[in-house]
Short mmCIF file of C-alpha atoms in Angstrom, two decimals:
data_model
loop_
_atom_site.label_atom_id
_atom_site.label_comp_id
_atom_site.label_asym_id
_atom_site.label_seq_id
_atom_site.Cartn_x
_atom_site.Cartn_y
_atom_site.Cartn_z
CA GLU A 1 0.00 0.00 0.00
CA VAL A 2 1.10 3.58 -0.59
CA ASP A 3 2.83 5.50 2.20
CA PRO A 4 1.31 9.02 1.91
CA ASN A 5 3.92 10.39 4.33
CA PHE A 6 6.92 9.59 2.11
CA PRO A 7 9.00 11.61 1.61
CA LYS A 8 8.92 14.23 4.34
CA VAL A 9 8.42 17.88 3.39
CA LEU A 10 11.54 19.25 1.66
CA PRO A 11 13.39 22.20 3.21
CA LYS A 12 13.88 25.72 1.88
CA HIS A 13 10.62 25.78 -0.13
CA TRP A 14 12.11 23.17 -2.48
CA VAL A 15 9.97 21.58 -5.21
CA THR A 16 10.83 18.90 -7.74
CA GLY A 17 10.47 18.80 -11.52
CA MET A 18 10.04 15.82 -13.80
CA SER A 19 11.31 12.92 -11.68
CA VAL A 20 13.07 10.48 -13.99
CA GLY A 21 15.15 8.06 -11.94
CA VAL A 22 15.08 6.14 -8.65
CA ALA A 23 17.43 3.59 -7.06
CA VAL A 24 18.06 2.01 -3.65
CA ASP A 25 21.53 1.56 -2.18
CA GLU A 26 23.04 -1.06 0.14
CA GLN A 27 21.75 0.84 3.21
CA ASP A 28 18.19 0.89 1.82
CA HIS A 29 18.55 4.60 1.24
CA VAL A 30 16.48 5.86 -1.65
CA TRP A 31 17.99 8.06 -4.36
CA MET A 32 16.14 10.05 -6.98
CA VAL A 33 17.00 12.42 -9.80
CA HIS A 34 14.74 15.14 -11.21
CA ARG A 35 14.94 17.99 -13.72
CA PRO A 36 14.84 21.46 -12.14
CA PRO A 37 14.42 23.25 -15.54
CA THR A 38 11.01 21.55 -15.96
CA ILE A 39 9.56 23.50 -13.03
CA SER A 40 7.54 26.40 -14.38
CA PRO A 41 8.48 30.00 -13.41
CA ASN A 42 5.06 30.30 -11.82
CA GLU A 43 5.92 27.45 -9.41
CA ARG A 44 9.47 28.61 -8.63
CA GLY A 45 8.77 32.28 -8.02
CA ALA A 46 11.55 32.64 -5.45
CA ASP A 47 14.07 31.65 -8.14
CA GLN A 48 13.08 34.47 -10.49
CA ASP A 49 15.05 37.72 -10.94
CA PRO A 50 13.56 39.59 -9.22
CA PRO A 51 11.65 37.05 -7.13
CA THR A 52 7.94 37.05 -7.82
CA GLY A 53 7.04 35.64 -4.41
CA GLU A 54 8.25 33.92 -1.28
CA CYS A 55 7.87 30.43 -2.75
CA CYS A 56 9.24 28.27 -4.26
CA THR A 57 12.69 27.19 -5.43
CA ALA A 58 14.01 24.17 -7.32
CA ALA A 59 15.49 21.32 -5.29
CA PRO A 60 18.95 20.02 -6.30
CA PRO A 61 18.72 17.35 -9.04
CA VAL A 62 20.00 14.43 -6.92
CA MET A 63 18.51 13.64 -3.49
CA GLU A 64 18.96 10.83 -0.96
CA PHE A 65 16.28 9.77 1.56
CA ASP A 66 16.24 7.31 4.42
CA GLN A 67 13.45 4.76 4.92
CA GLN A 68 11.33 7.29 6.78
CA GLY A 69 11.61 9.84 3.98
CA ASN A 70 14.08 12.20 5.69
CA LEU A 71 16.35 14.04 3.26
CA LEU A 72 20.00 13.09 3.82
CA ARG A 73 22.14 14.37 0.92
CA HIS A 74 21.52 16.55 -2.10
CA TRP A 75 23.67 17.82 -4.95
CA GLY A 76 23.97 18.07 -8.71
CA GLY A 77 23.83 20.45 -11.62
CA GLN A 78 26.48 22.21 -13.65
CA VAL A 79 29.21 23.92 -11.66
CA GLU A 80 31.35 26.58 -13.31
CA GLY A 81 34.79 25.17 -14.05
CA ALA A 82 33.75 21.57 -13.26
CA PRO A 83 35.51 18.83 -15.28
CA TYR A 84 32.21 17.30 -16.35
CA GLN A 85 29.24 18.28 -18.51
CA TRP A 86 26.02 18.06 -16.51
CA PRO A 87 23.21 16.77 -18.75
CA LEU A 88 20.92 19.27 -20.38
CA SER A 89 18.24 16.71 -19.47
CA ASN A 90 19.33 14.12 -16.89
CA HIS A 91 17.59 10.76 -17.13
CA GLY A 92 17.93 7.65 -14.99
CA LEU A 93 19.98 7.01 -11.84
CA TRP A 94 21.74 3.92 -10.48
CA VAL A 95 23.79 3.23 -7.33
CA ASP A 96 26.37 0.53 -7.95
CA GLN A 97 27.96 -2.02 -5.59
CA LYS A 98 30.78 0.40 -4.76
CA GLY A 99 28.36 3.13 -3.81
CA PHE A 100 28.91 5.21 -6.94
CA ILE A 101 26.07 7.15 -8.57
CA TRP A 102 25.48 6.84 -12.33
CA ILE A 103 23.35 9.34 -14.26
CA GLY A 104 22.14 9.20 -17.86
CA ALA A 105 21.31 12.08 -20.20
CA ASN A 106 18.54 12.34 -22.82
CA HIS A 107 18.51 15.86 -24.29
CA ASN A 108 19.02 15.98 -28.07
CA SER A 109 22.59 17.14 -27.42
CA ASP A 110 23.35 14.64 -24.64
CA SER A 111 25.71 11.88 -25.82
CA HIS A 112 27.25 10.93 -22.46
CA ILE A 113 26.86 9.42 -18.99
CA LEU A 114 28.29 10.51 -15.64
CA LYS A 115 29.58 8.81 -12.50
CA PHE A 116 29.91 10.40 -9.02
CA THR A 117 30.49 9.49 -5.40
CA LYS A 118 27.51 9.68 -3.03
CA ASP A 119 28.72 13.14 -1.98
CA GLY A 120 28.66 14.37 -5.54
CA LYS A 121 32.38 14.18 -6.27
CA PHE A 122 32.93 13.67 -10.00
CA LEU A 123 34.58 10.41 -11.07
CA LEU A 124 33.96 9.65 -14.75
CA GLN A 125 32.33 10.95 -17.91
CA VAL A 126 31.90 8.68 -20.91
CA GLY A 127 30.97 10.47 -24.14
CA ARG A 128 30.65 14.22 -24.78
CA TYR A 129 27.98 16.76 -25.69
CA ASN A 130 26.86 16.83 -29.32
CA SER A 131 28.89 13.74 -30.20
CA ASN A 132 26.29 11.11 -31.06
CA ALA A 133 27.67 8.90 -33.79
CA GLY A 134 24.90 6.30 -33.95
CA SER A 135 24.17 2.95 -32.41
CA ASN A 136 27.48 1.38 -33.42
CA SER A 137 29.72 4.01 -31.83
CA LEU A 138 32.30 2.76 -29.32
CA GLU A 139 32.77 6.14 -27.62
CA HIS A 140 29.49 8.07 -27.46
CA PHE A 141 25.81 7.48 -26.73
CA GLY A 142 22.47 8.66 -28.03
CA ARG A 143 20.34 10.07 -25.19
CA VAL A 144 20.80 7.38 -22.49
CA ALA A 145 17.71 6.38 -20.46
CA LYS A 146 19.19 4.16 -17.70
CA ILE A 147 22.38 2.49 -16.42
CA TRP A 148 22.63 -0.70 -14.39
CA VAL A 149 25.95 -2.02 -13.00
CA ASP A 150 26.63 -5.75 -12.53
CA PRO A 151 28.24 -6.20 -9.07
CA LYS A 152 29.86 -9.49 -10.13
CA THR A 153 31.55 -8.39 -13.34
CA ASN A 154 31.74 -4.62 -12.70
CA GLU A 155 30.13 -4.01 -16.10
CA ALA A 156 27.78 -1.12 -16.70
CA TYR A 157 24.78 -1.94 -18.89
CA VAL A 158 23.42 1.15 -20.67
CA ALA A 159 19.90 1.54 -22.11
CA ASP A 160 20.88 3.64 -25.13
CA GLY A 161 18.42 5.23 -25.63
CA TYR A 162 16.15 7.95 -26.97
CA LYS A 163 18.24 8.31 -30.14
CA ASN A 164 20.26 5.09 -30.34
CA LYS A 165 18.67 1.63 -30.45
CA ARG A 166 20.84 -0.63 -28.36
CA VAL A 167 22.09 -1.99 -25.06
CA ALA A 168 25.75 -1.06 -24.53
CA VAL A 169 28.06 -2.72 -21.97
CA LEU A 170 31.05 -0.86 -20.50
CA ASP A 171 33.86 -1.49 -18.07
CA ALA A 172 32.51 0.39 -15.04
CA ASP A 173 35.95 1.60 -13.96
CA THR A 174 37.32 2.89 -17.29
CA GLY A 175 34.16 3.40 -19.34
CA LYS A 176 35.60 1.38 -22.24
CA MET A 177 32.95 -0.20 -24.47
CA LYS A 178 33.02 -4.02 -24.34
CA ARG A 179 29.99 -5.04 -26.44
CA TYR A 180 26.55 -3.92 -27.56
CA TRP A 181 23.46 -5.28 -29.30
CA GLY A 182 20.02 -4.37 -30.61
CA ALA A 183 16.61 -6.03 -30.51
CA TYR A 184 16.71 -9.86 -30.75
CA GLY A 185 20.51 -9.59 -30.42
CA ASN A 186 20.75 -8.04 -33.91
CA LYS A 187 23.35 -5.48 -34.89
CA PRO A 188 21.72 -2.09 -34.21
CA ASP A 189 20.38 -0.25 -37.24
CA ASP A 190 19.30 3.41 -36.88
CA THR A 191 17.05 3.39 -39.95
CA PRO A 192 13.76 5.02 -38.84
CA LEU A 193 10.97 2.54 -38.17
CA ALA A 194 7.38 2.84 -39.33
CA LYS A 195 4.89 4.11 -36.76
CA TYR A 196 4.09 1.43 -34.18
CA ASP A 197 1.22 -0.79 -35.27
CA PRO A 198 0.16 -3.43 -32.71
CA LYS A 199 -1.15 -5.64 -35.53
CA ALA A 200 2.09 -5.57 -37.52
CA PRO A 201 4.91 -8.13 -37.10
CA PRO A 202 7.29 -7.14 -34.26
CA ALA A 203 10.01 -4.71 -35.28
CA GLN A 204 13.43 -6.33 -35.57
CA GLN A 205 15.06 -3.24 -34.07
CA PHE A 206 14.28 -1.44 -30.82
CA ARG A 207 12.04 1.57 -31.01
CA ASN A 208 13.05 4.72 -29.23
CA PRO A 209 13.46 4.91 -26.40
CA VAL A 210 15.31 1.84 -25.21
CA HIS A 211 14.17 2.82 -21.75
CA CYS A 212 15.47 0.32 -19.16
CA VAL A 213 18.01 -2.40 -18.58
CA GLU A 214 18.42 -4.58 -15.49
CA ARG A 215 19.82 -8.03 -14.67
CA SER A 216 18.14 -10.72 -12.57
CA ASN A 217 19.90 -12.86 -9.98
CA ASP A 218 19.98 -15.81 -12.40
CA GLY A 219 21.87 -13.77 -14.97
CA PHE A 220 19.29 -12.62 -17.50
CA ILE A 221 19.20 -9.07 -18.89
CA TYR A 222 15.78 -7.41 -19.13
CA VAL A 223 15.33 -4.53 -21.58
CA CYS A 224 12.36 -2.17 -22.01
CA ASP A 225 11.42 -1.32 -25.57
CA ARG A 226 9.06 1.37 -24.36
CA GLN A 227 7.11 2.37 -27.46
CA GLY A 228 7.21 -1.23 -28.67
CA ASP A 229 5.15 -2.25 -25.59
CA ARG A 230 7.54 -5.10 -24.89
CA VAL A 231 10.27 -6.41 -22.63
CA GLN A 232 13.03 -8.48 -24.19
CA VAL A 233 15.26 -10.87 -22.26
CA PHE A 234 18.91 -11.63 -23.14
CA THR A 235 21.97 -13.37 -21.81
CA PRO A 236 24.75 -11.01 -20.65
CA GLU A 237 26.48 -11.57 -24.01
CA GLY A 238 23.43 -10.29 -25.88
CA LYS A 239 21.89 -13.57 -27.01
CA PHE A 240 18.12 -13.21 -27.32
CA VAL A 241 16.09 -15.45 -25.00
CA LYS A 242 12.44 -14.36 -25.15
CA GLU A 243 10.06 -11.38 -25.18
CA GLN A 244 6.64 -10.42 -23.93
CA PHE A 245 4.24 -7.63 -24.89
CA TYR A 246 2.19 -5.73 -22.31
CA ALA A 247 -1.00 -3.82 -23.18
CA LYS A 248 0.04 -4.29 -26.80
CA ASP A 249 -2.52 -1.83 -28.17
CA THR A 250 -0.92 1.02 -26.23
CA LEU A 251 0.18 3.85 -28.54
CA ALA A 252 1.90 7.22 -27.83
CA SER A 253 4.60 6.72 -25.16
CA GLY A 254 4.14 2.95 -24.84
CA SER A 255 3.67 0.59 -21.91
CA ALA A 256 7.19 -0.70 -21.02
CA TRP A 257 9.00 2.00 -19.06
CA ASP A 258 11.10 0.41 -16.29
CA VAL A 259 11.44 -2.81 -14.30
CA THR A 260 12.49 -4.00 -10.89
CA PHE A 261 12.33 -7.40 -9.20
CA SER A 262 10.97 -8.81 -5.95
CA LYS A 263 13.60 -9.35 -3.26
CA ASP A 264 13.18 -13.08 -2.68
CA PRO A 265 16.27 -15.01 -3.88
CA GLN A 266 14.39 -16.38 -6.89
CA GLN A 267 12.97 -12.95 -7.78
CA ARG A 268 9.65 -14.57 -8.51
CA PHE A 269 7.98 -11.31 -9.49
CA MET A 270 8.88 -8.49 -11.85
CA PHE A 271 7.29 -5.07 -11.54
CA LEU A 272 6.84 -3.05 -14.72
CA ALA A 273 6.22 0.70 -14.61
CA ASP A 274 3.71 1.69 -17.32
CA GLY A 275 3.60 5.48 -17.59
CA GLN A 276 1.13 5.62 -20.46
CA ASN A 277 -1.55 3.53 -18.70
CA GLU A 278 -0.66 4.92 -15.24
CA LYS A 279 -0.06 1.65 -13.39
CA VAL A 280 2.53 -0.84 -12.19
CA ARG A 281 2.17 -4.31 -13.67
CA ILE A 282 2.92 -7.39 -11.54
CA ILE A 283 4.50 -10.14 -13.61
CA LEU A 284 5.63 -13.73 -12.99
CA ARG A 285 9.23 -13.39 -14.02
CA GLU A 286 9.73 -17.00 -15.15
CA THR A 287 6.90 -16.88 -17.70
CA LEU A 288 6.60 -13.09 -18.17
CA GLU A 289 2.85 -13.45 -17.56
CA GLU A 290 1.09 -10.43 -16.04
CA ILE A 291 -1.00 -11.56 -13.05
CA SER A 292 -2.21 -8.22 -11.66
CA ASN A 293 -1.49 -4.50 -11.60
CA PHE A 294 -2.06 -1.52 -9.36
CA GLY A 295 -2.42 2.24 -9.68
CA ASP A 296 -4.59 4.63 -11.65
CA GLY A 297 -4.28 8.07 -13.17
CA GLY A 298 -4.47 11.02 -10.79
CA ARG A 299 -2.60 13.25 -8.39
CA GLN A 300 -3.44 11.68 -5.02
CA PRO A 301 -1.13 9.23 -3.18
CA GLY A 302 -1.14 5.87 -4.92
CA GLN A 303 -2.20 7.38 -8.24
CA PHE A 304 0.17 8.20 -11.09
CA TYR A 305 0.79 10.72 -13.80
CA GLY A 306 3.62 9.43 -15.99
CA VAL A 307 5.01 6.73 -13.66
CA HIS A 308 8.51 6.61 -15.07
CA SER A 309 10.96 4.68 -12.90
CA ILE A 310 10.69 1.95 -10.28
CA ALA A 311 13.01 0.38 -7.69
CA SER A 312 12.75 -2.03 -4.74
CA ASP A 313 14.56 -2.25 -1.40
CA SER A 314 15.69 -5.23 0.68
CA LYS A 315 12.34 -5.29 2.56
CA GLY A 316 10.29 -5.56 -0.63
CA ASN A 317 9.06 -1.96 -0.61
CA LEU A 318 8.65 -0.29 -4.00
CA TYR A 319 9.53 3.25 -5.02
CA THR A 320 8.32 5.08 -8.10
CA THR A 321 9.05 8.44 -9.72
CA GLU A 322 6.78 10.36 -12.09
CA THR A 323 7.63 12.52 -15.07
CA TYR A 324 5.46 15.05 -16.95
CA GLU A 325 3.40 16.93 -14.34
CA GLY A 326 3.60 14.05 -11.84
CA LYS A 327 6.96 15.36 -10.60
CA ARG A 328 7.29 13.28 -7.44
CA ILE A 329 8.56 10.12 -5.72
CA GLN A 330 6.24 7.64 -3.98
CA LYS A 331 6.76 4.65 -1.65
CA PHE A 332 4.62 1.50 -1.62
CA VAL A 333 5.05 -0.56 1.55
CA TYR A 334 5.39 -4.33 1.25
CA LYS A 335 2.58 -6.16 3.07
CA GLY A 336 3.50 -9.75 2.35
CA ILE A 337 2.21 -12.24 -0.19
CA GLY A 338 -1.48 -13.07 -0.31
CA ALA A 339 -4.32 -13.64 -2.70
CA VAL A 340 -5.25 -10.67 -4.90
CA ARG A 341 -7.81 -10.47 -7.65
CA ALA A 342 -6.56 -10.80 -11.19
CA GLY A 343 -6.47 -7.68 -13.29
CA PRO A 344 -6.48 -4.13 -11.91
CA GLN A 345 -6.27 -3.65 -8.15
CA GLY A 346 -6.76 0.08 -8.44
CA VAL A 347 -5.23 2.51 -5.95
CA LEU A 348 -3.47 0.78 -3.00
CA TRP A 349 -4.61 3.13 -0.24
CA PRO A 350 -3.65 2.23 3.35
CA LYS A 351 -6.18 -0.01 5.07
CA LYS A 352 -7.51 0.89 8.53
#
């Protein structure tokens, strides 16, 4: 059920913009990234020159919360003279096994990813502004949506992206490209695809964006082809295993936005954020069959507007962020496993 008290009220009249990434670290601290430039001048009056009112001001892009929703650390944005290029539109956040923060970038000019310490100290930039060279480039990216780092191999898997059509795998220390692949394990081809038609044969390349990538405990790589309404599964070497479509008639922004897994050792369940249909889909990971879903469109706790990213902690709690005008993070508290009705559960409001 939703926790309407998470997070706590932010200090200094801070408000958040489009919230486009969430991850949980080894301490079960929750990290999010948002886009301050997407907050309208009317909402951030105190930031205007001259100020138009007492409230409000944009929160820093990166924020860390504890389990109770208390703000712990915050940082981010371009700093004059800094050795990195902060994204014109940051997108996606991951905390790796060494405690490093990875951030993607999906503005038309963003061709890079960044890596920091938890305190915001810069460590690595891979790629540069305005340097996209297509889906077969070994040095640059094409509007990256998400990064996931394998703690066993220290390889960074990159969902690349809003312009490119591939999964790229890097050495997480050096940033050197090791391999990449497209849909079905094919060599990526950037030729524009016809408009999505749910009745047509499945496209042999990813549509844009390639919006998520994450590995399960048993070593399979799950990739969101967002506007293709599908999740594809691969081996770590890029060999295609299987795929499944969800709400296949969904047009516009598509149904497959982000995934996370349940925290039992077998990861029996997969949770799929669907920002077009405003819900989280509950899926049996072994078969990829959807068994239920929760959420609905709206602005109240437990409802969604553009549910974009999803993550889980060691206790089984789920966290979501919302883009567009949703602009927030939410927590859904794990209540154990029990019988639920098939199909939509609706809004998971706390029970008395």
